[in-house]
Short mmCIF file of C-alpha atoms in Angstrom, two decimals:
data_model
loop_
_atom_site.label_atom_id
_atom_site.label_comp_id
_atom_site.label_asym_id
_atom_site.label_seq_id
_atom_site.Cartn_x
_atom_site.Cartn_y
_atom_site.Cartn_z
CA MET F 26 88.03 57.53 28.03
CA LYS F 27 85.72 54.53 28.32
CA ILE F 28 82.71 56.81 28.82
CA VAL F 29 83.66 58.89 25.75
CA SER F 30 84.04 55.75 23.60
CA LYS F 31 80.65 54.45 24.77
CA ILE F 32 79.00 57.75 23.85
CA GLU F 33 80.70 57.66 20.42
CA LYS F 34 79.43 54.10 19.93
CA LEU F 35 75.88 55.18 20.74
CA PHE F 36 76.06 57.91 18.10
CA GLU F 37 77.55 55.48 15.56
CA HIS F 38 74.47 53.25 15.93
CA GLY F 39 72.07 56.19 15.87
CA ILE F 40 70.90 55.75 19.47
CA GLY F 41 72.72 58.88 20.61
CA ARG F 42 71.13 60.93 17.83
CA THR F 43 67.69 59.61 18.68
CA MET F 44 68.37 60.50 22.31
CA LEU F 45 69.34 64.04 21.29
CA ALA F 46 66.19 64.43 19.19
CA ALA F 47 64.00 62.99 21.95
CA ILE F 48 65.46 65.39 24.54
CA CYS F 49 64.99 68.38 22.22
CA ALA F 50 61.40 67.38 21.43
CA HIS F 51 60.46 66.49 25.00
CA SER F 52 62.13 69.61 26.42
CA VAL F 53 58.78 71.28 25.77
CA SER F 54 57.44 69.04 28.55
CA ILE F 55 59.54 71.02 31.05
CA SER F 56 57.32 73.99 30.24
CA ILE F 57 54.25 71.74 30.59
CA GLY F 58 55.42 70.64 34.05
CA ILE F 59 55.92 74.26 35.11
CA CYS F 60 52.49 75.18 33.75
CA GLN F 61 50.84 72.28 35.61
CA SER F 62 52.45 73.02 38.97
CA TYR F 63 52.58 76.81 38.77
CA SER F 64 49.21 77.37 40.42
CA ALA F 65 50.45 75.41 43.46
CA ILE F 66 53.10 78.07 44.18
CA LEU F 67 51.16 81.02 42.73
CA LEU F 68 47.94 80.78 44.76
CA PRO F 69 49.47 80.89 48.28
CA GLN F 70 51.57 83.94 47.28
CA ILE F 71 48.85 86.06 45.62
CA THR F 72 45.95 85.30 47.98
CA HIS F 73 46.64 88.46 49.99
CA GLU F 74 48.37 90.45 47.23
CA PHE F 75 45.33 90.39 44.92
CA GLN F 76 42.67 89.50 47.54
CA VAL F 77 41.89 86.28 45.67
CA THR F 78 38.69 84.40 46.59
CA PRO F 79 38.44 80.56 46.60
CA GLU F 80 36.38 80.79 43.38
CA GLU F 81 39.06 82.90 41.68
CA SER F 82 41.73 80.48 42.95
CA SER F 83 39.96 77.56 41.29
CA TRP F 84 39.83 79.51 38.03
CA ILE F 85 43.52 80.41 38.17
CA ALA F 86 44.35 76.73 38.67
CA SER F 87 41.94 75.45 36.02
CA PHE F 88 42.74 78.15 33.43
CA GLY F 89 46.05 76.36 32.96
CA VAL F 90 44.02 73.40 31.70
CA VAL F 91 40.82 74.80 30.17
CA THR F 92 42.54 75.89 26.94
CA ASN F 93 44.60 72.69 26.62
CA PRO F 94 41.97 71.11 24.32
CA ILE F 95 42.28 74.04 21.89
CA GLY F 96 46.03 73.51 21.80
CA SER F 97 45.61 69.76 21.31
CA ILE F 98 43.36 70.22 18.28
CA LEU F 99 45.77 72.79 16.83
CA SER F 100 48.65 70.41 17.49
CA GLY F 101 46.91 67.60 15.60
CA LEU F 102 46.25 69.87 12.61
CA PHE F 103 49.75 71.37 12.60
CA ALA F 104 51.40 67.94 12.93
CA GLU F 105 49.26 66.58 10.09
CA TYR F 106 49.62 69.43 7.61
CA LEU F 107 52.85 71.24 8.59
CA GLY F 108 54.84 68.39 10.15
CA ARG F 109 55.74 67.07 13.59
CA LYS F 110 58.78 69.31 14.00
CA PRO F 111 57.03 72.62 13.12
CA SER F 112 54.19 71.69 15.48
CA ILE F 113 56.64 71.37 18.40
CA LEU F 114 58.37 74.62 17.43
CA LEU F 115 55.06 76.49 17.24
CA SER F 116 54.10 75.36 20.77
CA SER F 117 57.04 77.31 22.21
CA ILE F 118 55.71 80.67 20.98
CA PRO F 119 52.53 80.83 23.14
CA PHE F 120 54.60 79.59 26.10
CA LEU F 121 56.90 82.61 25.64
CA ILE F 122 53.96 85.03 25.36
CA GLY F 123 52.07 83.48 28.28
CA TRP F 124 54.98 83.53 30.72
CA VAL F 125 55.75 87.16 29.86
CA CYS F 126 52.08 88.07 30.50
CA ILE F 127 52.18 86.35 33.90
CA ALA F 128 55.56 87.83 34.86
CA THR F 129 54.41 91.39 34.08
CA SER F 130 50.84 91.12 35.41
CA LYS F 131 49.68 93.69 37.95
CA SER F 132 46.11 92.42 38.10
CA ILE F 133 44.31 89.10 38.28
CA THR F 134 42.92 89.68 34.75
CA LEU F 135 46.37 89.53 33.13
CA LEU F 136 47.13 86.45 35.23
CA TYR F 137 44.04 84.82 33.74
CA VAL F 138 45.21 85.75 30.23
CA GLY F 139 48.71 84.37 30.84
CA ARG F 140 47.35 81.11 32.24
CA LEU F 141 44.99 80.72 29.28
CA ILE F 142 47.81 81.25 26.77
CA THR F 143 50.23 78.85 28.49
CA GLY F 144 47.34 76.36 28.60
CA ILE F 145 47.06 76.53 24.80
CA ALA F 146 50.82 76.00 24.53
CA ALA F 147 50.68 72.95 26.83
CA GLY F 148 47.99 71.44 24.62
CA MET F 149 50.01 72.10 21.46
CA SER F 150 53.02 70.29 22.92
CA VAL F 151 51.58 66.78 22.54
CA ALA F 152 53.13 66.49 19.06
CA SER F 153 56.40 65.63 20.82
CA TYR F 154 55.05 62.17 21.70
CA THR F 155 54.10 61.47 18.08
CA TYR F 156 57.49 62.70 16.87
CA VAL F 157 59.50 60.60 19.33
CA ALA F 158 57.39 57.48 18.71
CA GLU F 159 58.11 57.77 14.99
CA ILE F 160 61.88 58.33 15.23
CA SER F 161 62.53 55.56 17.79
CA ALA F 162 63.41 51.92 17.19
CA PRO F 163 60.87 49.53 18.84
CA SER F 164 63.41 48.25 21.39
CA HIS F 165 64.11 51.76 22.71
CA ARG F 166 60.78 53.50 22.04
CA GLY F 167 59.48 53.11 25.60
CA PHE F 168 62.62 54.67 27.06
CA PHE F 169 62.71 57.62 24.66
CA GLN F 170 58.98 58.25 25.13
CA SER F 171 59.41 58.23 28.91
CA LEU F 172 61.75 61.23 28.60
CA GLY F 173 58.55 63.29 28.28
CA PRO F 174 57.33 62.52 31.82
CA ILE F 175 60.91 62.95 33.09
CA CYS F 176 61.08 66.47 31.63
CA ALA F 177 57.59 67.29 32.94
CA SER F 178 58.54 66.02 36.41
CA PHE F 179 61.71 68.12 36.31
CA GLY F 180 59.60 71.18 35.51
CA ILE F 181 57.28 70.40 38.41
CA LEU F 182 60.13 69.90 40.89
CA LEU F 183 61.86 73.08 39.72
CA THR F 184 58.63 75.06 40.17
CA TYR F 185 58.10 73.80 43.72
CA ILE F 186 61.71 74.63 44.67
CA LEU F 187 61.70 78.08 43.08
CA GLY F 188 58.23 78.84 44.48
CA ALA F 189 59.41 78.17 48.03
CA TYR F 190 62.12 80.83 47.84
CA ILE F 191 61.39 83.14 44.88
CA LYS F 192 58.45 85.42 44.05
CA TRP F 193 55.90 84.06 41.57
CA ASP F 194 56.60 86.65 38.83
CA VAL F 195 60.34 85.84 38.82
CA VAL F 196 59.51 82.13 38.47
CA ALA F 197 57.41 82.99 35.39
CA LEU F 198 60.31 84.95 33.91
CA ILE F 199 62.72 82.05 34.47
CA SER F 200 60.25 79.76 32.68
CA VAL F 201 60.77 81.70 29.43
CA SER F 202 64.28 80.20 29.11
CA PHE F 203 62.95 76.66 28.60
CA SER F 204 60.81 77.73 25.64
CA ILE F 205 63.90 79.31 24.08
CA PHE F 206 65.81 76.03 24.64
CA THR F 207 63.10 74.09 22.75
CA LEU F 208 63.15 76.59 19.87
CA ILE F 209 66.92 76.27 19.51
CA GLY F 210 67.10 72.50 20.14
CA MET F 211 64.53 71.54 17.50
CA GLN F 212 66.61 73.34 14.86
CA LEU F 213 69.32 70.70 15.36
CA VAL F 214 67.23 67.63 14.45
CA PRO F 215 65.43 66.47 11.28
CA GLU F 216 61.72 65.98 10.63
CA SER F 217 60.13 62.60 11.42
CA PRO F 218 60.89 60.18 8.53
CA ASP F 219 57.38 58.72 8.88
CA TYR F 220 55.84 62.11 8.17
CA LEU F 221 58.16 62.69 5.20
CA LEU F 222 57.15 59.30 3.77
CA LYS F 223 53.50 60.12 4.37
CA ILE F 224 53.71 63.26 2.22
CA GLY F 225 55.73 61.51 -0.48
CA LYS F 226 59.19 62.99 0.22
CA LYS F 227 61.05 59.67 -0.01
CA GLU F 228 64.52 61.14 -0.54
CA GLU F 229 64.23 63.39 2.52
CA ALA F 230 62.76 60.47 4.49
CA MET F 231 65.78 58.34 3.56
CA LYS F 232 68.14 61.08 4.79
CA SER F 233 66.15 61.38 8.03
CA PHE F 234 66.23 57.61 8.57
CA MET F 235 69.99 57.61 7.94
CA TRP F 236 70.46 60.43 10.47
CA PHE F 237 68.68 58.38 13.15
CA ARG F 238 69.68 54.79 12.24
CA ARG F 239 73.17 55.15 10.66
CA SER F 240 72.72 51.82 8.82
CA ASN F 241 71.73 51.30 5.16
CA ALA F 242 70.26 47.86 5.85
CA THR F 243 68.14 49.09 8.77
CA VAL F 244 66.98 52.12 6.79
CA GLN F 245 65.82 49.99 3.85
CA VAL F 246 63.80 47.73 6.17
CA GLU F 247 62.17 50.81 7.74
CA MET F 248 61.42 52.32 4.31
CA ASP F 249 59.83 49.09 3.05
CA ARG F 250 57.65 48.77 6.15
CA TYR F 251 56.34 52.33 6.13
CA ASN F 252 55.79 52.66 2.37
CA GLY F 253 52.59 50.66 2.67
CA ASP F 254 51.06 52.99 5.21
CA ALA F 255 51.43 56.25 3.32
CA GLU F 256 48.05 56.04 1.58
CA GLN F 257 45.32 58.62 2.15
CA ALA F 258 43.05 58.10 5.16
CA THR F 259 39.34 57.80 4.32
CA LYS F 260 36.13 58.16 6.29
CA LYS F 261 35.78 54.35 6.30
CA PHE F 262 39.30 54.06 7.69
CA TYR F 263 38.51 56.43 10.57
CA LEU F 264 35.47 54.30 11.44
CA SER F 265 37.43 51.03 11.42
CA SER F 266 38.39 49.13 14.57
CA ARG F 267 42.02 50.21 14.08
CA ILE F 268 40.87 53.70 15.04
CA ILE F 269 37.77 53.20 17.20
CA LYS F 270 39.26 50.61 19.57
CA PRO F 271 42.47 52.47 20.47
CA PHE F 272 40.44 55.68 20.68
CA LEU F 273 38.04 54.20 23.26
CA ILE F 274 40.88 52.54 25.20
CA LEU F 275 42.82 55.79 25.48
CA VAL F 276 39.79 57.96 26.33
CA ILE F 277 38.73 55.63 29.16
CA LEU F 278 42.32 55.35 30.39
CA PHE F 279 42.73 59.15 30.53
CA LEU F 280 39.32 59.54 32.22
CA LEU F 281 40.32 57.09 34.96
CA GLN F 282 43.72 58.79 35.25
CA ALA F 283 42.09 62.19 35.86
CA LEU F 284 39.52 60.84 38.34
CA SER F 285 42.22 59.02 40.34
CA GLY F 286 43.46 62.38 41.68
CA ILE F 287 46.89 62.34 40.03
CA TYR F 288 46.56 65.86 38.64
CA THR F 289 44.43 67.24 41.46
CA ILE F 290 47.28 66.62 43.93
CA LEU F 291 49.68 68.21 41.45
CA TYR F 292 47.69 71.41 40.85
CA TYR F 293 46.76 71.95 44.50
CA ALA F 294 49.89 70.51 46.15
CA VAL F 295 50.48 73.34 48.64
CA ASN F 296 46.75 73.84 49.32
CA PHE F 297 46.33 70.06 49.61
CA PHE F 298 48.76 69.85 52.53
CA GLU F 299 47.25 72.97 54.10
CA GLU F 300 43.82 71.29 53.93
CA ALA F 301 45.30 68.20 55.58
CA ASN F 302 46.41 70.40 58.53
CA LEU F 303 49.51 68.30 59.20
CA ASN F 304 51.65 71.00 60.86
CA ILE F 305 54.32 70.33 58.22
CA ASP F 306 55.68 73.10 55.98
CA GLU F 307 53.53 72.91 52.85
CA HIS F 308 56.31 74.01 50.50
CA ILE F 309 58.69 71.37 51.84
CA SER F 310 55.96 68.74 51.43
CA SER F 311 55.40 69.87 47.84
CA ILE F 312 59.12 69.75 47.07
CA ILE F 313 59.22 66.19 48.41
CA VAL F 314 56.28 65.32 46.12
CA GLY F 315 58.12 66.87 43.17
CA LEU F 316 61.36 65.08 44.05
CA ILE F 317 59.62 61.71 44.25
CA ARG F 318 57.89 62.34 40.92
CA PHE F 319 61.16 63.27 39.26
CA THR F 320 63.10 60.35 40.75
CA MET F 321 60.36 57.87 39.88
CA SER F 322 59.99 59.22 36.35
CA ILE F 323 63.65 58.32 35.81
CA ALA F 324 63.12 54.89 37.38
CA ALA F 325 59.97 54.42 35.27
CA SER F 326 61.95 55.06 32.07
CA ILE F 327 64.11 52.05 32.96
CA LEU F 328 61.13 49.93 34.00
CA ILE F 329 59.18 50.77 30.83
CA ASN F 330 62.09 49.61 28.70
CA GLY F 331 62.41 46.36 30.68
CA TYR F 332 58.81 45.45 31.49
CA GLY F 333 55.46 45.58 29.73
CA ARG F 334 53.16 48.60 29.82
CA LYS F 335 50.33 46.42 31.14
CA ILE F 336 52.07 44.99 34.22
CA LEU F 337 53.42 48.42 35.21
CA CYS F 338 49.92 49.92 35.03
CA ILE F 339 48.56 47.08 37.18
CA ILE F 340 51.25 47.58 39.85
CA SER F 341 50.71 51.33 39.69
CA SER F 342 46.92 51.04 40.12
CA VAL F 343 47.17 48.70 43.11
CA GLY F 344 49.71 50.94 44.85
CA MET F 345 47.63 54.08 44.22
CA ALA F 346 44.46 52.45 45.55
CA VAL F 347 46.09 51.19 48.76
CA THR F 348 48.00 54.39 49.57
CA MET F 349 45.07 56.72 48.93
CA PHE F 350 42.74 54.48 50.95
CA SER F 351 45.22 54.61 53.86
CA ALA F 352 45.32 58.42 53.79
CA ALA F 353 41.52 58.61 53.49
CA ALA F 354 41.01 56.26 56.46
CA TYR F 355 43.34 58.40 58.60
CA PHE F 356 41.47 61.63 57.87
CA LYS F 357 38.08 59.93 58.23
CA TYR F 358 38.99 58.74 61.71
CA TYR F 359 39.77 62.27 62.88
CA GLU F 360 36.68 63.67 61.14
CA ILE F 361 34.62 61.32 63.34
CA TYR F 362 36.65 61.73 66.54
CA THR F 363 37.21 65.48 66.33
CA ASP F 364 38.16 65.83 70.00
CA GLU F 365 41.13 63.50 69.75
CA GLU F 366 44.55 65.02 69.20
CA LYS F 367 46.05 63.87 65.91
CA ARG F 368 48.80 61.29 66.23
CA TYR F 369 51.20 59.99 63.60
CA ARG F 370 50.80 63.19 61.58
CA ALA F 371 53.42 62.06 59.09
CA PHE F 372 51.35 58.98 58.14
CA PRO F 373 49.00 60.64 55.60
CA LEU F 374 51.91 62.57 54.11
CA ILE F 375 53.82 59.32 53.63
CA SER F 376 50.70 57.74 52.10
CA VAL F 377 50.30 60.58 49.60
CA LEU F 378 54.01 60.47 48.74
CA PHE F 379 53.77 56.74 48.06
CA ASN F 380 50.67 57.44 45.96
CA VAL F 381 52.78 59.78 43.83
CA PHE F 382 55.50 57.10 43.77
CA PHE F 383 53.12 54.45 42.40
CA SER F 384 51.43 56.83 39.94
CA MET F 385 54.81 57.41 38.27
CA VAL F 386 55.36 53.67 37.85
CA GLY F 387 52.63 53.45 35.22
CA MET F 388 49.33 55.29 35.39
CA LEU F 389 50.76 58.77 34.85
CA PRO F 390 53.38 58.28 32.08
CA ILE F 391 52.07 55.27 30.14
CA PRO F 392 48.79 56.73 28.77
CA TRP F 393 50.84 59.54 27.21
CA ILE F 394 53.26 57.03 25.70
CA LEU F 395 50.38 55.01 24.25
CA VAL F 396 49.02 58.05 22.40
CA GLY F 397 52.06 57.88 20.13
CA GLU F 398 51.84 54.09 19.76
CA LEU F 399 48.26 52.88 19.31
CA PHE F 400 47.08 54.83 16.26
CA PRO F 401 48.16 54.07 12.66
CA LEU F 402 50.46 56.55 10.91
CA ARG F 403 47.66 57.91 8.71
CA ALA F 404 45.58 58.97 11.71
CA ARG F 405 48.20 59.46 14.44
CA PRO F 406 48.32 63.30 14.67
CA ILE F 407 44.59 63.93 14.26
CA MET F 408 43.40 61.13 16.56
CA GLY F 409 46.18 61.83 19.06
CA GLY F 410 45.09 65.47 19.17
CA ILE F 411 41.45 64.50 19.76
CA VAL F 412 42.34 62.05 22.54
CA ILE F 413 44.59 64.56 24.32
CA CYS F 414 41.89 67.21 23.88
CA LEU F 415 39.42 64.98 25.75
CA ALA F 416 42.06 64.02 28.34
CA GLN F 417 42.67 67.66 29.11
CA CYS F 418 38.94 68.32 29.37
CA PHE F 419 38.79 65.56 32.01
CA THR F 420 41.72 67.14 33.87
CA PHE F 421 40.14 70.59 33.74
CA ILE F 422 36.85 69.33 35.18
CA CYS F 423 38.59 67.41 37.98
CA VAL F 424 40.80 70.38 38.89
CA LYS F 425 37.88 72.83 38.74
CA ILE F 426 35.53 70.79 40.97
CA TYR F 427 38.16 69.87 43.59
CA TYR F 428 36.81 72.28 46.24
CA ASP F 429 33.21 71.39 45.36
CA THR F 430 34.01 67.69 45.75
CA ILE F 431 35.50 68.32 49.20
CA ALA F 432 32.40 70.34 50.16
CA PHE F 433 30.15 67.50 49.00
CA LEU F 434 32.10 64.40 50.10
CA SER F 435 34.44 65.89 52.77
CA PHE F 436 38.24 65.75 52.46
CA SER F 437 38.42 62.08 53.42
CA GLY F 438 35.52 61.21 51.11
CA THR F 439 37.38 62.78 48.19
CA LEU F 440 40.42 60.62 48.94
CA PHE F 441 38.20 57.51 49.18
CA LEU F 442 36.89 58.40 45.71
CA PHE F 443 40.45 58.60 44.37
CA SER F 444 41.15 55.18 45.86
CA PHE F 445 38.03 53.64 44.30
CA VAL F 446 38.89 55.01 40.85
CA SER F 447 42.40 53.54 41.20
CA LEU F 448 40.76 50.12 41.61
CA LEU F 449 38.83 50.75 38.39
CA CYS F 450 42.18 51.53 36.75
CA LEU F 451 43.39 48.11 37.88
CA LEU F 452 40.43 46.30 36.30
CA PHE F 453 40.68 48.24 33.05
CA THR F 454 44.41 47.72 32.58
CA LYS F 455 44.14 44.04 33.54
CA PHE F 456 41.36 43.11 31.12
CA VAL F 457 41.40 45.72 28.33
CA LEU F 458 44.79 47.41 27.86
CA PRO F 459 46.91 45.83 25.08
CA GLU F 460 50.65 45.22 25.45
CA THR F 461 52.86 47.24 23.07
CA LYS F 462 56.37 46.62 24.42
CA ASP F 463 58.97 45.76 21.73
CA LYS F 464 56.34 45.88 18.97
CA THR F 465 56.77 48.02 15.88
CA LEU F 466 54.07 50.62 15.28
CA ASP F 467 52.87 48.50 12.36
CA GLU F 468 52.59 45.40 14.60
CA ILE F 469 50.58 47.39 17.15
CA GLU F 470 48.14 48.43 14.42
CA LYS F 471 47.71 44.76 13.48
CA ILE F 472 46.60 43.94 17.06
CA PHE F 473 43.37 45.84 16.46
CA ARG F 474 43.06 44.70 12.84
CA LYS F 475 43.25 41.01 13.83
CA ARG F 476 40.59 41.26 16.51
CA THR F 477 37.82 42.03 14.02
CA GLY F 478 39.39 40.90 10.77
CA ASP F 479 39.71 44.39 9.28
CA GLU F 480 41.25 44.53 5.82
CA PRO F 481 44.40 46.64 5.38
#
C-alpha cells in the first residue's frame, strides 16, 4: 500500500507523468542500442554464411552509422517545423522498415540496405533528448535525460544476449516490437509545452504544462519564463556566442568521445575479444560488457541527479585513461615478448570492463544530455540536429577505420591512442565544460550570454 501511495503522490505532483513521457520518448533509444550493437552479433554469424570479407564487415558495421547524419538533420527539421512529438514518432517508421529488410535478407546487399535505413532512424531519434529536456523540471532533468542512455544500454545488452543464442535474422524481427512500443507510447503523452509556446499556441501549451506539472502556480511561472524566448531566430542570433560557444563545446566533446574508443568497443565487441585472443568466450565477454553498461547507466542516472555534469566527466575520463592504458600495456608486453606464454589472461578483459564502467559514469551519457540543455529554445532542434550529425560522422569514421588503425598502430597501439584521447577528455571537461546541474534552460543560456555580454 505504501508503494501505491508513493506512486500516486508522484503523479499528483506531475513527476510520474514526466517519467511516463520520458520513458515513452526515450524508448526509441532501445532501438538505437540494438542498432549500435547489432553488427557485433551479426558479423560472427554471417562471416561463413555470406562469405563476408574484412572490408565488407567494416561496411556492415559502419553502415549503421553512416546514414545517422541524414537522420539527425531530418530530426532537427521535423522537430522545428512539425514538433518534437511527431519527430520521435516518425523515427520509428524507418526502424520498422530497416529491421524487416534485415530479417528477410538473403544477400549482403539487402543487409546493407537494412543497416542504412536503421541508421537513418537512429539519427532521427535524437529529438527525444530535446523533448525530455523541455518537459522536465530543472531538479529532475538530469535523471529523466539519463533514461535515454539506460534504454540504449538495455538495447545493447539484449542484443548481446539474444545474439549468443538466437540467429541474427530472428533478433532483427524481435527488434521490430520496440519500434511499435514507441509508436503506441508517444500517443499517450502531449507535445512539449516549449514547442507549443514557440509556435504561439499558448492555450495548448498551458494544458501541456498542467499535464506535466499539476500546479497552477508552477505553470504560470513556467509560462512567464518561456514567453520571452518565443521570438523568431535571426541570422545574427545564430552567430551569437549563445549558439557558437555551446556548438563548439559539444562538437569537441563528441569528437573526443568518438576517438576515446567508446563506440569502437561497442560495435566490434565480439571481434574485439577475438582480436585480444584471451581464450574466453567472446559472446560471454560481450554480455558482461553489456551488463556493466546497463547497470552503470542506471547508477549514472542517480549520480547525474546528485552530482554535477563536470565532476562526473572528470572522474569518467581519468578512469577511462587508466583502464585503457593498463590493457594496452598488457598487450604491448606480449607483442614484444611473443615467445612468452600469456599469463593473467583475465587482466585485459577486466581493464576493458572497467573502461566501460567509467565511460558510463560521464563521458558516454552526458554529451547527449547536454545537447538538450546548452542551446536556447529558438535554436535547440536545428543546432541539436547539426551537432548530432557531426557526432555521428565522427563515430562512423572511427568505426570504419578500426581495422586500419590496428594495421597501422598495432592492437596495443590503438588502445594506447584511446587512453591518450581519454586524457584529452579530462583536460577539456576540467577547463572548458560548463556546469548545468539544477539550472533552468534559460539560466544555462545566460551562462554564454554573460561571458561576452550578448544582448537578449
